[in-house]
Coordinates of C-alpha atoms in Angstrom, one line a residue:
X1 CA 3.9 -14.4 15.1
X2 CA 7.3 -14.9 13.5
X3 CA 9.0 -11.9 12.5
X4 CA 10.8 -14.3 9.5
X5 CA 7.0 -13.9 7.8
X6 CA 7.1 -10.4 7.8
X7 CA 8.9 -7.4 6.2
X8 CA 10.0 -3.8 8.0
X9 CA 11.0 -0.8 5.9
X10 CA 14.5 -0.1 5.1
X11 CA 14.3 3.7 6.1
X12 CA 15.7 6.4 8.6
X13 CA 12.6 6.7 10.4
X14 CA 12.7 8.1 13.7
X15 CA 12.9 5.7 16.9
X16 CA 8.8 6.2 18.1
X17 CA 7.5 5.7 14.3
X18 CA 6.8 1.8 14.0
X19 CA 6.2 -0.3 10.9
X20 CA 5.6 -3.3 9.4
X21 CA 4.5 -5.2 5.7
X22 CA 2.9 -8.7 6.0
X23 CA 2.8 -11.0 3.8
X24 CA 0.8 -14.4 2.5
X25 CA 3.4 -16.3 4.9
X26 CA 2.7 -17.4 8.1
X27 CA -0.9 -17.5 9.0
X28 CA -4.2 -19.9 9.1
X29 CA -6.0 -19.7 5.7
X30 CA -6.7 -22.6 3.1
X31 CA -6.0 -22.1 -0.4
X32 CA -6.5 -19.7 -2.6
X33 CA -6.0 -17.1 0.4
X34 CA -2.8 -19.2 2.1
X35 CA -2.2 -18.5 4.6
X36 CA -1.8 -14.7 5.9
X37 CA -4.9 -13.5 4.4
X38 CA -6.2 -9.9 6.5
X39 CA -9.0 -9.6 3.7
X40 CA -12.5 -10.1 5.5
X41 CA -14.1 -9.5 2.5
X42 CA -12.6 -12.0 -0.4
X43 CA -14.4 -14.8 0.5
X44 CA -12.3 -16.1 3.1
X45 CA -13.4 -18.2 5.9
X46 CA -14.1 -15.7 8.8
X47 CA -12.5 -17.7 11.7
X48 CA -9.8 -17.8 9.9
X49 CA -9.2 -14.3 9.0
X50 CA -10.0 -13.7 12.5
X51 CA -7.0 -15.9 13.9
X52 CA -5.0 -14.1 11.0
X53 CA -5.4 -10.8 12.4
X54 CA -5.3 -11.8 16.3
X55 CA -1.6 -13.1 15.5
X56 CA -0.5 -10.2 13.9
X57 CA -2.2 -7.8 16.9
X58 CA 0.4 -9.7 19.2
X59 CA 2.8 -7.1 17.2
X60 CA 0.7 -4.1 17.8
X61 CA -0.2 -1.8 20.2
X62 CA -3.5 -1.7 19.6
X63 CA -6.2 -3.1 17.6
X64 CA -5.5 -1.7 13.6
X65 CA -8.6 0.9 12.2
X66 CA -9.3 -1.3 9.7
X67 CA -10.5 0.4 6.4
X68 CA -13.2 -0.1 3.5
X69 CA -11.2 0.5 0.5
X70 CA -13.0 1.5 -2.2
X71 CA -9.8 3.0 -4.9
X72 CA -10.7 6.8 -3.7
X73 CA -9.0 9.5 -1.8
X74 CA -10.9 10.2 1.3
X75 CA -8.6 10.2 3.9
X76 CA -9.6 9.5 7.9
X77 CA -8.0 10.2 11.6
X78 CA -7.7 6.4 13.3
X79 CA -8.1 8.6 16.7
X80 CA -11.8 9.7 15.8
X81 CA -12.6 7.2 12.5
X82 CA -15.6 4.9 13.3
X83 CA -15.7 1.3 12.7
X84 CA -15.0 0.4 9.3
X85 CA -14.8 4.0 7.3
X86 CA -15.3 4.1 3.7
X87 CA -11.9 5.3 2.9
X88 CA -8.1 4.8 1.3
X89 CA -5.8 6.7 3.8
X90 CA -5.5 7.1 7.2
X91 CA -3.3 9.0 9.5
X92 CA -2.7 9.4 13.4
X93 CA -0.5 11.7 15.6
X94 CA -1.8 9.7 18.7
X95 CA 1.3 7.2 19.7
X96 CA -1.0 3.7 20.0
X97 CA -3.3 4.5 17.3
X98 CA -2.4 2.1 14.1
X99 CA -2.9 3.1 10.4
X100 CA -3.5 0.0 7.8
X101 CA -4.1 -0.2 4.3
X102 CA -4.2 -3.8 2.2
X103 CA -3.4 -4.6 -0.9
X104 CA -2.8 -7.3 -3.7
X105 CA -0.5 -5.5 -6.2
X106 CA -1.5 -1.9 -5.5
X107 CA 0.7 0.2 -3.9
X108 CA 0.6 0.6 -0.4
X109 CA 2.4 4.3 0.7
X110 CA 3.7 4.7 4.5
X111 CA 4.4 8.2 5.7
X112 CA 6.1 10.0 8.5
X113 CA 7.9 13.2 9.5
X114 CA 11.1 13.5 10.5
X115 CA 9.9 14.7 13.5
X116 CA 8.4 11.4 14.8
X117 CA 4.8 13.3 15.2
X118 CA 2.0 12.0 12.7
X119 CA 2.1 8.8 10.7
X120 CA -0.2 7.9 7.3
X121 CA -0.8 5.1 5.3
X122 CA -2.0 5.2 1.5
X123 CA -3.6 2.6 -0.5
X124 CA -2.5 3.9 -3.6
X125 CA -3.9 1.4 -7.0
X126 CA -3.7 3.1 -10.1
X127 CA -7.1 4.8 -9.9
X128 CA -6.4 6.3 -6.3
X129 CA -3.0 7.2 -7.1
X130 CA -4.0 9.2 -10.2
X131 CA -7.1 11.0 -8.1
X132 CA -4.6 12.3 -5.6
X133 CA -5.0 9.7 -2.4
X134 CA -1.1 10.7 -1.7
X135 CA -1.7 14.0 -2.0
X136 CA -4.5 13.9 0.4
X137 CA -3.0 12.0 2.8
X138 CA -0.4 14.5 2.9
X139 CA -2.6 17.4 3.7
X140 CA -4.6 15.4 6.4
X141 CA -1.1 14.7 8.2
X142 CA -0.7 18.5 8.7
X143 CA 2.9 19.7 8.3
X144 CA 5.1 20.9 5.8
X145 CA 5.7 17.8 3.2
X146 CA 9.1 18.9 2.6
X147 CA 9.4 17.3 6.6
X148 CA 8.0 14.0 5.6
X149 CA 9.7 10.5 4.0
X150 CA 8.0 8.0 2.3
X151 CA 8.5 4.1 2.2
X152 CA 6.6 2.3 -1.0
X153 CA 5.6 -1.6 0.0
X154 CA 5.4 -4.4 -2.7
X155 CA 2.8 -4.3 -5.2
X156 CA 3.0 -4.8 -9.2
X157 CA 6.4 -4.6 -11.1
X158 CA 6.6 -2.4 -14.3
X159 CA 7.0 -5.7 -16.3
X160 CA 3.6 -7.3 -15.1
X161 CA 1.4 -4.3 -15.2
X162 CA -0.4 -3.7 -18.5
X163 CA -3.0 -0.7 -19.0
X164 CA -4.8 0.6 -21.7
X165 CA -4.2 3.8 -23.3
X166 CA -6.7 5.5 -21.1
X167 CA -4.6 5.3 -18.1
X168 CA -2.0 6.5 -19.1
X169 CA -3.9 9.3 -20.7
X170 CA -5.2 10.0 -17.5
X171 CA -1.9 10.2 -15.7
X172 CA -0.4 12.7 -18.5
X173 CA -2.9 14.9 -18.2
X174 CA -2.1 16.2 -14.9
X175 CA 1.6 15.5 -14.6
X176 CA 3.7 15.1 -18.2
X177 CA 6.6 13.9 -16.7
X178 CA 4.6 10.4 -16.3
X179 CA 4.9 10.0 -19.8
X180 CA 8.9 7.8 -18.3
X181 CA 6.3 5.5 -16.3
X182 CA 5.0 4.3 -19.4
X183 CA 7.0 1.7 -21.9
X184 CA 4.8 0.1 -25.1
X185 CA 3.5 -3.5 -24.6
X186 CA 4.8 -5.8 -27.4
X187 CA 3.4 -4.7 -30.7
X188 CA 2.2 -1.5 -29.4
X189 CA 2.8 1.7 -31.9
X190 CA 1.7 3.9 -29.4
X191 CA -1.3 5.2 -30.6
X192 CA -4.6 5.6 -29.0
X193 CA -6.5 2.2 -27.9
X194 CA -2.6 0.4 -27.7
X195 CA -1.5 -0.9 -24.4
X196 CA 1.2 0.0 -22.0
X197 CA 3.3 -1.0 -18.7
X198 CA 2.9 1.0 -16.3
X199 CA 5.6 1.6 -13.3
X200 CA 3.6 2.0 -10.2
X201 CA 6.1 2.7 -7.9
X202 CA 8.2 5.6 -10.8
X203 CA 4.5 7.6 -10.8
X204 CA 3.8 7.5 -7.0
X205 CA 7.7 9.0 -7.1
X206 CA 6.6 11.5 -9.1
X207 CA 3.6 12.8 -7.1
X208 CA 6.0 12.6 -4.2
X209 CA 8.6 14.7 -5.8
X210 CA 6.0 17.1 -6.5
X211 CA 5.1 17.5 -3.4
X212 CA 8.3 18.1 -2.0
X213 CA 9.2 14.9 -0.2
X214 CA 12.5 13.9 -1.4
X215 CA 13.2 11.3 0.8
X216 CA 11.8 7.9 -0.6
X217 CA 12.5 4.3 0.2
X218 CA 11.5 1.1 -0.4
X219 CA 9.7 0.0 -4.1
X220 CA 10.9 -2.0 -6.6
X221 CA 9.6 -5.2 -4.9
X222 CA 7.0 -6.8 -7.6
X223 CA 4.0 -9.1 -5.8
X224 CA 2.7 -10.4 -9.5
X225 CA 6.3 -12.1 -9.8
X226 CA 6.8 -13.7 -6.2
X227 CA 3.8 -16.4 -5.9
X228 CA 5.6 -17.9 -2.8
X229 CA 5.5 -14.3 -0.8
X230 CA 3.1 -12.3 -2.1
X231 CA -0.9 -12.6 -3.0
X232 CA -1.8 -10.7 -6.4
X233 CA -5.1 -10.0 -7.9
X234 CA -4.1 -9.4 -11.1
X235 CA -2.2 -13.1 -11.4
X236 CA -5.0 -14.8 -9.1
X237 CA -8.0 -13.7 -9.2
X238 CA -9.5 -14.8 -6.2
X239 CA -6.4 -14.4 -3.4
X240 CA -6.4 -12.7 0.0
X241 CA -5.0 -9.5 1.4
X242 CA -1.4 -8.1 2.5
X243 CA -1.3 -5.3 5.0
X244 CA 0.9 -2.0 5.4
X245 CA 1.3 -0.8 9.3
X246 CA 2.6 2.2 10.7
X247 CA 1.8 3.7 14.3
X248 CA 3.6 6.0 16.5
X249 CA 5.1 4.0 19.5
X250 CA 3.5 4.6 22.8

């Protein structure tokens, strides 16, 4: 597969830690998923989401732990996960072993220490991300988070994400600071039941920062507002399925 198809984080990682972003460029699937779809479960033909992911593996070191994402925090070990976990996270301190999460405008989260010895990836959509998926993913890697850096993917821009009032409520309630993540939608006073934009990538900052883990790269990059590179549920509909690598090189 061509590297020209493919992003890899901007970020003083260490030399063993090894990552990569797809996305919709560069693969086999017909329309609505062209072409780089990973999603086996968005109604993509099967062959070709096979031939999608057998590309990328050329890139890999070993076959990905492929997740069932279900917008919760449980978190799993890609040396000792079974096929297909129900989960949102992953993590590995085995050099081979490759953490994945996909996405369509949520957030995808990579993780490492500075140290080069456990990797994690977080699947981070608004619902995750306010239940505390980064936060869990940061415990499962096991060691201090004031040692770790963070790299946020593409997923939806500030200018293309409106919630309700409920989400943000949610958010506020267990961090105030949020409240900057939040600008009124057109004609919005503000009051309960009004609507809001909502910057992804400023509130995953924020449960970072809380945590400790200062060092933070990457965001910014908006999938809603880039049809050419990126899929988006939110624009689409029915569209395929980006993914977000990391693995510890052998």
């Amino acid at each position: 597969m061509s590297n020209e198809h493919l992003i890899f984080p901007d970020w003083p990682a260490p030399a063993r830690v090894r990552a990569l972003q797809t996305t919709r460029q560069g693969g086999f699937s017909a329309a609505p998923y062209a072409s780089l779809n990973l999603g086996s479960h968005v109604g993509d033909a099967p062959l070709a989401v096979a031939r999608n992911r057998m590309a990328l593996n050329t890139l890999l070191p070993s076959e990905p732990v492929w997740l069932n994402q279900v917008h919760g925090v449980t978190v799993v070990d890609v040396g000792q996960a079974a096929c297909l976990p129900q989960a949102d996270a992953s993590v590995s301190n085995r050099p081979g072993g490759v953490c994945v999460v996909m996405t369509a405008d949520c957030l995808p989260v990579l993780l490492c220490d500075a140290a080069g010895g456990v990797v994690g990836a977080a699947h981070a959509g608004w619902r995750g991300l306010c239940d505390g998926v980064i936060e869990a993913t940061v415990a499962c890697m096991g060691v201090a988070p004031g040692s770790l850096m963070a790299w946020l993917g593409p997923a939806i821009g500030p200018s293309a994400f409106e919630v309700g009032e409920e989400v943000r409520a949610a958010f506020l309630a267990q961090q105030p600071e949020a409240e900057t993540a939040f600008t009124p939608a057109s004609g919005n006073a503000g009051v309960g039941g009004g609507k809001w934009y909502a910057d992804i990538f400023a509130l995953a900052r924020l449960r970072l920062a809380a945590l400790g883990i200062e060092r933070v790269y990457g965001g910014g990059v908006c999938t809603y507002s880039d049809a050419e590179r990126f899929f988006s549920y939110r624009r689409d509909g029915v569209t395929g399925r980006m993914g977000s690598f990391i693995w510890l090189e052998r």
